[in-house]
PDB file of C-alpha atoms in Angstrom:
ATOM      1  CA  GLN A   1      23.471  12.651  -0.932  1.00  0.00           C
ATOM      2  CA  GLN A   2      21.810   9.699   0.461  1.00  0.00           C
ATOM      3  CA  GLN A   3      19.513   9.247  -3.001  1.00  0.00           C
ATOM      4  CA  VAL A   4      19.749   6.343  -5.217  1.00  0.00           C
ATOM      5  CA  LYS A   5      18.746   7.239  -8.751  1.00  0.00           C
ATOM      6  CA  GLN A   6      17.393   4.023 -10.982  1.00  0.00           C
ATOM      7  CA  SER A   7      16.293   3.634 -14.672  1.00  0.00           C
ATOM      8  CA  PRO A   8      14.924   3.266 -16.615  1.00  0.00           C
ATOM      9  CA  GLN A   9      11.499   3.044 -15.185  1.00  0.00           C
ATOM     10  CA  SER A  10      10.094   0.526 -17.043  1.00  0.00           C
ATOM     11  CA  LEU A  11      11.751  -2.001 -19.914  1.00  0.00           C
ATOM     12  CA  ILE A  12      10.309  -4.271 -22.027  1.00  0.00           C
ATOM     13  CA  VAL A  13      12.529  -7.146 -23.627  1.00  0.00           C
ATOM     14  CA  GLN A  14      11.936 -10.032 -26.070  1.00  0.00           C
ATOM     15  CA  LYS A  15      12.853 -13.787 -24.239  1.00  0.00           C
ATOM     16  CA  GLY A  16      16.784 -14.566 -24.620  1.00  0.00           C
ATOM     17  CA  GLY A  17      17.366 -10.854 -24.223  1.00  0.00           C
ATOM     18  CA  ILE A  18      19.486  -8.737 -22.028  1.00  0.00           C
ATOM     19  CA  PRO A  19      17.971  -6.082 -19.876  1.00  0.00           C
ATOM     20  CA  ILE A  20      20.190  -3.618 -18.424  1.00  0.00           C
ATOM     21  CA  ILE A  21      19.167  -1.926 -15.182  1.00  0.00           C
ATOM     22  CA  ASN A  22      21.417   1.090 -13.791  1.00  0.00           C
ATOM     23  CA  CYS A  23      21.844   2.784 -10.678  1.00  0.00           C
ATOM     24  CA  ALA A  24      23.742   5.929  -9.900  1.00  0.00           C
ATOM     25  CA  TYR A  25      24.624   7.347  -6.110  1.00  0.00           C
ATOM     26  CA  GLU A  26      26.368  10.281  -5.127  1.00  0.00           C
ATOM     27  CA  ASN A  27      27.393   9.460  -1.291  1.00  0.00           C
ATOM     28  CA  THR A  28      30.664   7.955  -1.972  1.00  0.00           C
ATOM     29  CA  ALA A  29      30.195   6.683   2.374  1.00  0.00           C
ATOM     30  CA  PHE A  30      27.935   4.231   0.487  1.00  0.00           C
ATOM     31  CA  ASP A  31      29.990   0.616   0.853  1.00  0.00           C
ATOM     32  CA  TYR A  32      27.443  -2.018   0.033  1.00  0.00           C
ATOM     33  CA  PHE A  33      24.843  -2.135  -3.341  1.00  0.00           C
ATOM     34  CA  PRO A  34      21.865  -5.020  -3.542  1.00  0.00           C
ATOM     35  CA  TRP A  35      19.209  -5.995  -6.123  1.00  0.00           C
ATOM     36  CA  TYR A  36      16.281  -7.166  -5.070  1.00  0.00           C
ATOM     37  CA  GLN A  37      13.489  -8.509  -7.149  1.00  0.00           C
ATOM     38  CA  GLN A  38      10.163  -8.219  -6.205  1.00  0.00           C
ATOM     39  CA  PHE A  39       6.979 -10.170  -7.881  1.00  0.00           C
ATOM     40  CA  PRO A  40       3.258  -8.345  -7.529  1.00  0.00           C
ATOM     41  CA  GLY A  41       1.618  -8.527  -4.540  1.00  0.00           C
ATOM     42  CA  LYS A  42       4.651  -9.887  -2.504  1.00  0.00           C
ATOM     43  CA  GLY A  43       7.467  -8.125  -0.588  1.00  0.00           C
ATOM     44  CA  PRO A  44      11.547  -7.417  -2.308  1.00  0.00           C
ATOM     45  CA  ALA A  45      13.810 -10.581  -2.359  1.00  0.00           C
ATOM     46  CA  LEU A  46      17.511 -10.281  -2.508  1.00  0.00           C
ATOM     47  CA  LEU A  47      19.104 -11.070  -5.502  1.00  0.00           C
ATOM     48  CA  ILE A  48      22.194 -10.522  -5.913  1.00  0.00           C
ATOM     49  CA  ALA A  49      25.023  -7.997  -3.690  1.00  0.00           C
ATOM     50  CA  ILE A  50      28.125  -5.852  -4.456  1.00  0.00           C
ATOM     51  CA  ARG A  51      30.696  -4.272  -2.289  1.00  0.00           C
ATOM     52  CA  PRO A  52      32.952  -1.427  -4.251  1.00  0.00           C
ATOM     53  CA  ASP A  53      36.377  -3.571  -4.207  1.00  0.00           C
ATOM     54  CA  VAL A  54      35.266  -5.712  -7.203  1.00  0.00           C
ATOM     55  CA  SER A  55      33.972  -4.357 -10.471  1.00  0.00           C
ATOM     56  CA  GLU A  56      31.718  -7.074 -11.151  1.00  0.00           C
ATOM     57  CA  LYS A  57      29.579 -10.097  -9.720  1.00  0.00           C
ATOM     58  CA  LYS A  58      28.048 -12.986 -11.369  1.00  0.00           C
ATOM     59  CA  GLU A  59      25.113 -15.213  -9.822  1.00  0.00           C
ATOM     60  CA  GLY A  60      24.016 -17.283 -12.252  1.00  0.00           C
ATOM     61  CA  ARG A  61      21.934 -15.158 -15.461  1.00  0.00           C
ATOM     62  CA  PHE A  62      22.679 -12.376 -13.066  1.00  0.00           C
ATOM     63  CA  THR A  63      25.288  -9.660 -13.005  1.00  0.00           C
ATOM     64  CA  ILE A  64      26.128  -6.584 -11.125  1.00  0.00           C
ATOM     65  CA  SER A  65      28.666  -4.486 -13.374  1.00  0.00           C
ATOM     66  CA  PHE A  66      30.400  -1.418 -10.446  1.00  0.00           C
ATOM     67  CA  ASN A  67      32.223   1.396 -12.067  1.00  0.00           C
ATOM     68  CA  LYS A  68      33.625   3.323  -8.593  1.00  0.00           C
ATOM     69  CA  SER A  69      35.189   6.295 -10.173  1.00  0.00           C
ATOM     70  CA  ALA A  70      31.352   6.753 -12.077  1.00  0.00           C
ATOM     71  CA  LYS A  71      29.395   5.851  -8.774  1.00  0.00           C
ATOM     72  CA  GLN A  72      26.911   4.129 -11.110  1.00  0.00           C
ATOM     73  CA  PHE A  73      25.992   0.242 -11.058  1.00  0.00           C
ATOM     74  CA  SER A  74      23.637  -1.459 -13.007  1.00  0.00           C
ATOM     75  CA  LEU A  75      22.333  -5.006 -13.236  1.00  0.00           C
ATOM     76  CA  HIS A  76      22.273  -7.239 -16.118  1.00  0.00           C
ATOM     77  CA  ILE A  77      20.136 -10.482 -16.911  1.00  0.00           C
ATOM     78  CA  MET A  78      21.447 -12.788 -19.168  1.00  0.00           C
ATOM     79  CA  ASP A  79      18.915 -14.751 -21.429  1.00  0.00           C
ATOM     80  CA  SER A  80      15.971 -13.482 -19.936  1.00  0.00           C
ATOM     81  CA  GLN A  81      12.786 -15.349 -19.581  1.00  0.00           C
ATOM     82  CA  PRO A  82       9.362 -14.518 -19.231  1.00  0.00           C
ATOM     83  CA  GLY A  83       9.487 -15.453 -15.476  1.00  0.00           C
ATOM     84  CA  ASP A  84      11.811 -12.821 -14.549  1.00  0.00           C
ATOM     85  CA  SER A  85       9.219 -10.315 -15.318  1.00  0.00           C
ATOM     86  CA  ALA A  86       9.267  -8.368 -11.913  1.00  0.00           C
ATOM     87  CA  THR A  87       9.861  -5.127  -9.902  1.00  0.00           C
ATOM     88  CA  TYR A  88      13.941  -4.493  -9.800  1.00  0.00           C
ATOM     89  CA  PHE A  89      15.322  -2.400  -7.136  1.00  0.00           C
ATOM     90  CA  CYS A  90      18.732  -1.172  -6.632  1.00  0.00           C
ATOM     91  CA  ALA A  91      19.975  -0.021  -2.876  1.00  0.00           C
ATOM     92  CA  ALA A  92      23.189   1.060  -1.159  1.00  0.00           C
ATOM     93  CA  ARG A  93      24.070   1.596   2.747  1.00  0.00           C
ATOM     94  CA  PRO A  94      26.765   3.376   3.904  1.00  0.00           C
ATOM     95  CA  GLY A  95      29.949   1.685   5.451  1.00  0.00           C
ATOM     96  CA  PHE A  96      30.155   4.020   8.753  1.00  0.00           C
ATOM     97  CA  SER A  97      29.127   3.035  12.114  1.00  0.00           C
ATOM     98  CA  GLY A  98      26.603   4.207  13.691  1.00  0.00           C
ATOM     99  CA  SER A  99      22.647   4.230  13.715  1.00  0.00           C
ATOM    100  CA  ALA A 100      22.114   5.478  10.077  1.00  0.00           C
ATOM    101  CA  ARG A 101      23.159   2.192   8.207  1.00  0.00           C
ATOM    102  CA  GLN A 102      19.454   1.656   6.670  1.00  0.00           C
ATOM    103  CA  LEU A 103      19.358   0.942   2.936  1.00  0.00           C
ATOM    104  CA  THR A 104      18.661   3.465   0.351  1.00  0.00           C
ATOM    105  CA  PHE A 105      16.376   2.349  -2.422  1.00  0.00           C
ATOM    106  CA  GLY A 106      16.076   3.032  -6.040  1.00  0.00           C
ATOM    107  CA  SER A 107      12.482   3.948  -7.428  1.00  0.00           C
ATOM    108  CA  GLY A 108      12.445   0.104  -9.079  1.00  0.00           C
ATOM    109  CA  THR A 109      12.336  -0.905 -12.555  1.00  0.00           C
ATOM    110  CA  GLN A 110       9.405  -2.787 -13.749  1.00  0.00           C
ATOM    111  CA  LEU A 111      11.036  -5.445 -16.117  1.00  0.00           C
ATOM    112  CA  THR A 112       8.565  -7.546 -18.733  1.00  0.00           C
ATOM    113  CA  VAL A 113       9.841 -10.427 -20.552  1.00  0.00           C
ATOM    114  CA  LEU A 114       7.552 -11.526 -23.905  1.00  0.00           C
ATOM    115  CA  PRO A 115       7.427 -14.703 -24.560  1.00  0.00           C
TER     116      PRO A 115
ATOM    117  CA  ASP B   1      10.022 -22.392   8.271  1.00  0.00           C
ATOM    118  CA  GLY B   2      11.039 -18.952   9.611  1.00  0.00           C
ATOM    119  CA  GLY B   3       9.889 -15.680   7.906  1.00  0.00           C
ATOM    120  CA  ILE B   4       8.405 -12.297   8.071  1.00  0.00           C
ATOM    121  CA  THR B   5       4.435 -12.362   8.869  1.00  0.00           C
ATOM    122  CA  GLN B   6       2.609  -9.229   7.889  1.00  0.00           C
ATOM    123  CA  SER B   7      -1.355  -9.262   8.634  1.00  0.00           C
ATOM    124  CA  PRO B   8      -4.090  -8.327   6.632  1.00  0.00           C
ATOM    125  CA  LYS B   9      -2.916  -8.660   3.511  1.00  0.00           C
ATOM    126  CA  TYR B  10      -5.665  -6.121   2.610  1.00  0.00           C
ATOM    127  CA  LEU B  11      -6.733  -2.999   5.054  1.00  0.00           C
ATOM    128  CA  PHE B  12      -9.295  -0.737   4.532  1.00  0.00           C
ATOM    129  CA  ARG B  13      -9.660   2.187   6.283  1.00  0.00           C
ATOM    130  CA  LYS B  14     -12.004   5.214   6.804  1.00  0.00           C
ATOM    131  CA  GLU B  15     -11.338   9.050   7.148  1.00  0.00           C
ATOM    132  CA  GLY B  16      -9.972   9.948  10.943  1.00  0.00           C
ATOM    133  CA  GLN B  17      -9.645   6.291  11.662  1.00  0.00           C
ATOM    134  CA  ASN B  18      -6.021   5.006  13.241  1.00  0.00           C
ATOM    135  CA  VAL B  19      -5.367   1.295  12.002  1.00  0.00           C
ATOM    136  CA  THR B  20      -2.680  -1.202  12.763  1.00  0.00           C
ATOM    137  CA  LEU B  21      -0.733  -3.273  10.515  1.00  0.00           C
ATOM    138  CA  SER B  22       0.563  -6.461  11.976  1.00  0.00           C
ATOM    139  CA  CYS B  23       4.265  -7.597  11.869  1.00  0.00           C
ATOM    140  CA  GLU B  24       5.751 -10.763  13.427  1.00  0.00           C
ATOM    141  CA  GLN B  25       9.090 -12.335  12.753  1.00  0.00           C
ATOM    142  CA  ASN B  26      10.493 -15.708  14.195  1.00  0.00           C
ATOM    143  CA  LEU B  27      13.653 -15.667  12.970  1.00  0.00           C
ATOM    144  CA  ASN B  28      15.235 -14.260  15.846  1.00  0.00           C
ATOM    145  CA  HIS B  29      16.630 -10.882  14.186  1.00  0.00           C
ATOM    146  CA  ASP B  30      17.024  -7.528  16.121  1.00  0.00           C
ATOM    147  CA  ALA B  31      16.310  -5.245  13.860  1.00  0.00           C
ATOM    148  CA  MET B  32      12.969  -4.111  11.803  1.00  0.00           C
ATOM    149  CA  TYR B  33      11.720  -1.713   9.477  1.00  0.00           C
ATOM    150  CA  TRP B  34       8.849  -0.503   8.058  1.00  0.00           C
ATOM    151  CA  TYR B  35       8.895   0.626   4.265  1.00  0.00           C
ATOM    152  CA  ARG B  36       6.077   2.509   2.222  1.00  0.00           C
ATOM    153  CA  GLN B  37       5.942   1.881  -1.237  1.00  0.00           C
ATOM    154  CA  ASP B  38       3.845   4.086  -3.860  1.00  0.00           C
ATOM    155  CA  PRO B  39       3.900   3.575  -7.867  1.00  0.00           C
ATOM    156  CA  GLY B  40       7.260   4.916  -9.541  1.00  0.00           C
ATOM    157  CA  GLN B  41       8.644   5.905  -5.627  1.00  0.00           C
ATOM    158  CA  GLY B  42      10.569   2.623  -4.347  1.00  0.00           C
ATOM    159  CA  LEU B  43      10.496   2.016  -1.129  1.00  0.00           C
ATOM    160  CA  ARG B  44      10.051   4.806   1.525  1.00  0.00           C
ATOM    161  CA  LEU B  45      11.638   4.121   5.243  1.00  0.00           C
ATOM    162  CA  ILE B  46       8.739   5.035   7.939  1.00  0.00           C
ATOM    163  CA  TYR B  47      10.697   3.867  11.398  1.00  0.00           C
ATOM    164  CA  TYR B  48      13.263   1.289  12.062  1.00  0.00           C
ATOM    165  CA  SER B  49      14.020  -0.768  15.175  1.00  0.00           C
ATOM    166  CA  GLN B  50      17.492  -1.875  16.531  1.00  0.00           C
ATOM    167  CA  ILE B  51      16.425  -3.105  19.608  1.00  0.00           C
ATOM    168  CA  VAL B  52      13.286  -3.928  22.025  1.00  0.00           C
ATOM    169  CA  ASN B  53      12.187  -0.832  23.384  1.00  0.00           C
ATOM    170  CA  ASP B  54      13.980   1.563  21.339  1.00  0.00           C
ATOM    171  CA  PHE B  55      13.298   2.709  17.537  1.00  0.00           C
ATOM    172  CA  GLN B  56      13.479   5.894  15.376  1.00  0.00           C
ATOM    173  CA  LYS B  57      11.877   7.774  12.772  1.00  0.00           C
ATOM    174  CA  GLY B  58      12.739   7.499   8.683  1.00  0.00           C
ATOM    175  CA  ASP B  59      11.900   9.523   6.442  1.00  0.00           C
ATOM    176  CA  ILE B  60       8.388   9.903   6.256  1.00  0.00           C
ATOM    177  CA  ALA B  61       7.473   9.014   9.708  1.00  0.00           C
ATOM    178  CA  GLU B  62       5.090  11.597   9.966  1.00  0.00           C
ATOM    179  CA  GLY B  63       1.500  10.566  10.439  1.00  0.00           C
ATOM    180  CA  TYR B  64       2.444   7.014  11.846  1.00  0.00           C
ATOM    181  CA  SER B  65       3.827   5.549  14.872  1.00  0.00           C
ATOM    182  CA  VAL B  66       5.413   2.247  16.085  1.00  0.00           C
ATOM    183  CA  SER B  67       5.920   0.693  19.255  1.00  0.00           C
ATOM    184  CA  ARG B  68       8.743  -2.309  19.612  1.00  0.00           C
ATOM    185  CA  GLU B  69       7.718  -4.197  22.862  1.00  0.00           C
ATOM    186  CA  LYS B  70       8.777  -7.666  21.654  1.00  0.00           C
ATOM    187  CA  LYS B  71      11.532  -8.576  19.763  1.00  0.00           C
ATOM    188  CA  GLU B  72       9.466 -10.385  17.238  1.00  0.00           C
ATOM    189  CA  SER B  73       6.969  -8.020  16.739  1.00  0.00           C
ATOM    190  CA  PHE B  74       6.611  -4.252  15.470  1.00  0.00           C
ATOM    191  CA  PRO B  75       3.665  -3.257  14.491  1.00  0.00           C
ATOM    192  CA  LEU B  76       2.898  -0.171  12.607  1.00  0.00           C
ATOM    193  CA  THR B  77      -0.101   2.659  13.573  1.00  0.00           C
ATOM    194  CA  VAL B  78      -1.402   4.602  10.693  1.00  0.00           C
ATOM    195  CA  THR B  79      -3.062   7.823  12.095  1.00  0.00           C
ATOM    196  CA  SER B  80      -5.797  10.041  10.939  1.00  0.00           C
ATOM    197  CA  ALA B  81      -2.586  12.433  10.937  1.00  0.00           C
ATOM    198  CA  GLN B  82      -1.650  10.498   7.431  1.00  0.00           C
ATOM    199  CA  LYS B  83      -3.358  12.531   4.531  1.00  0.00           C
ATOM    200  CA  ASN B  84      -2.414   9.952   2.292  1.00  0.00           C
ATOM    201  CA  PRO B  85      -2.431   6.691   3.646  1.00  0.00           C
ATOM    202  CA  THR B  86      -3.340   4.568   0.438  1.00  0.00           C
ATOM    203  CA  ALA B  87       0.114   2.448  -0.143  1.00  0.00           C
ATOM    204  CA  PHE B  88       1.878  -0.821  -0.330  1.00  0.00           C
ATOM    205  CA  TYR B  89       3.459  -1.218   3.256  1.00  0.00           C
ATOM    206  CA  LEU B  90       6.107  -3.521   3.652  1.00  0.00           C
ATOM    207  CA  CYS B  91       7.929  -4.674   6.754  1.00  0.00           C
ATOM    208  CA  ALA B  92      11.507  -6.413   6.905  1.00  0.00           C
ATOM    209  CA  SER B  93      14.386  -7.157   9.460  1.00  0.00           C
ATOM    210  CA  SER B  94      17.816  -8.197   9.651  1.00  0.00           C
ATOM    211  CA  ILE B  95      20.235  -9.805  11.764  1.00  0.00           C
ATOM    212  CA  GLY B  96      21.105  -6.582  13.058  1.00  0.00           C
ATOM    213  CA  ALA B  97      21.250  -2.923  12.649  1.00  0.00           C
ATOM    214  CA  SER B  98      24.568  -3.563  10.954  1.00  0.00           C
ATOM    215  CA  SER B  99      23.672  -6.735   9.047  1.00  0.00           C
ATOM    216  CA  TYR B 100      23.585  -6.467   5.107  1.00  0.00           C
ATOM    217  CA  GLY B 101      20.535  -8.969   4.075  1.00  0.00           C
ATOM    218  CA  TYR B 102      17.334  -7.612   4.737  1.00  0.00           C
ATOM    219  CA  THR B 103      14.137 -10.319   5.098  1.00  0.00           C
ATOM    220  CA  PHE B 104      10.963  -8.953   3.986  1.00  0.00           C
ATOM    221  CA  GLY B 105       7.284  -9.671   4.262  1.00  0.00           C
ATOM    222  CA  SER B 106       4.763 -10.214   1.953  1.00  0.00           C
ATOM    223  CA  GLY B 107       3.312  -6.265   2.377  1.00  0.00           C
ATOM    224  CA  THR B 108      -0.197  -5.178   3.274  1.00  0.00           C
ATOM    225  CA  ARG B 109      -2.220  -3.263   1.109  1.00  0.00           C
ATOM    226  CA  LEU B 110      -3.766  -0.053   2.645  1.00  0.00           C
ATOM    227  CA  THR B 111      -6.690   1.806   0.804  1.00  0.00           C
ATOM    228  CA  VAL B 112      -9.000   4.924   2.414  1.00  0.00           C
ATOM    229  CA  VAL B 113     -12.387   4.557   1.593  1.00  0.00           C
TER     230      VAL B 113
END
């Protein structure tokens, strides 16, 4: 129930395209859904995050869409650029109090944006 | 600048050796974490610590050990009991165990030779 399933494993788009990365979860106790961006040889960095009380959140060219009933959320990158080429991880965290509030990560999507 | 420093960047281990990965933060964060990253498997939690002198096992703690004697430091020892230690290891911290934002270090790549 702690698992977060991410797809696709890899994605190649042309510059200006709109890559979409999808994640699904089972645990209805999750209440925080962040996306992390990781460049080769570096640690992940927080990109954007959403709470389940909203269906969409935009920050610049990055948008999270959230479907609470389907238990799915996705990342869209508008007008993608070669500099967006990186590995993207979705994650989720339960909202109940206690020690088990660590992030559970998806398996990652390697995005390549061709010039 | 505040952040997390992991060292070394690359580490080579011989069969049967224990090695220790360093993680230091100057963010004044209470909680610290160790993750292992393998291709296609995302990030898996090894150990976490919510406060000094206390730590808990994550999903894949077997073959690893940690200590948290100082707030700033959370070293990870990969013991000889870890049969497949070759991976990218990431340390992270957060203000508290209940906080939302994780800050990651740049990682240590461990290779068994």
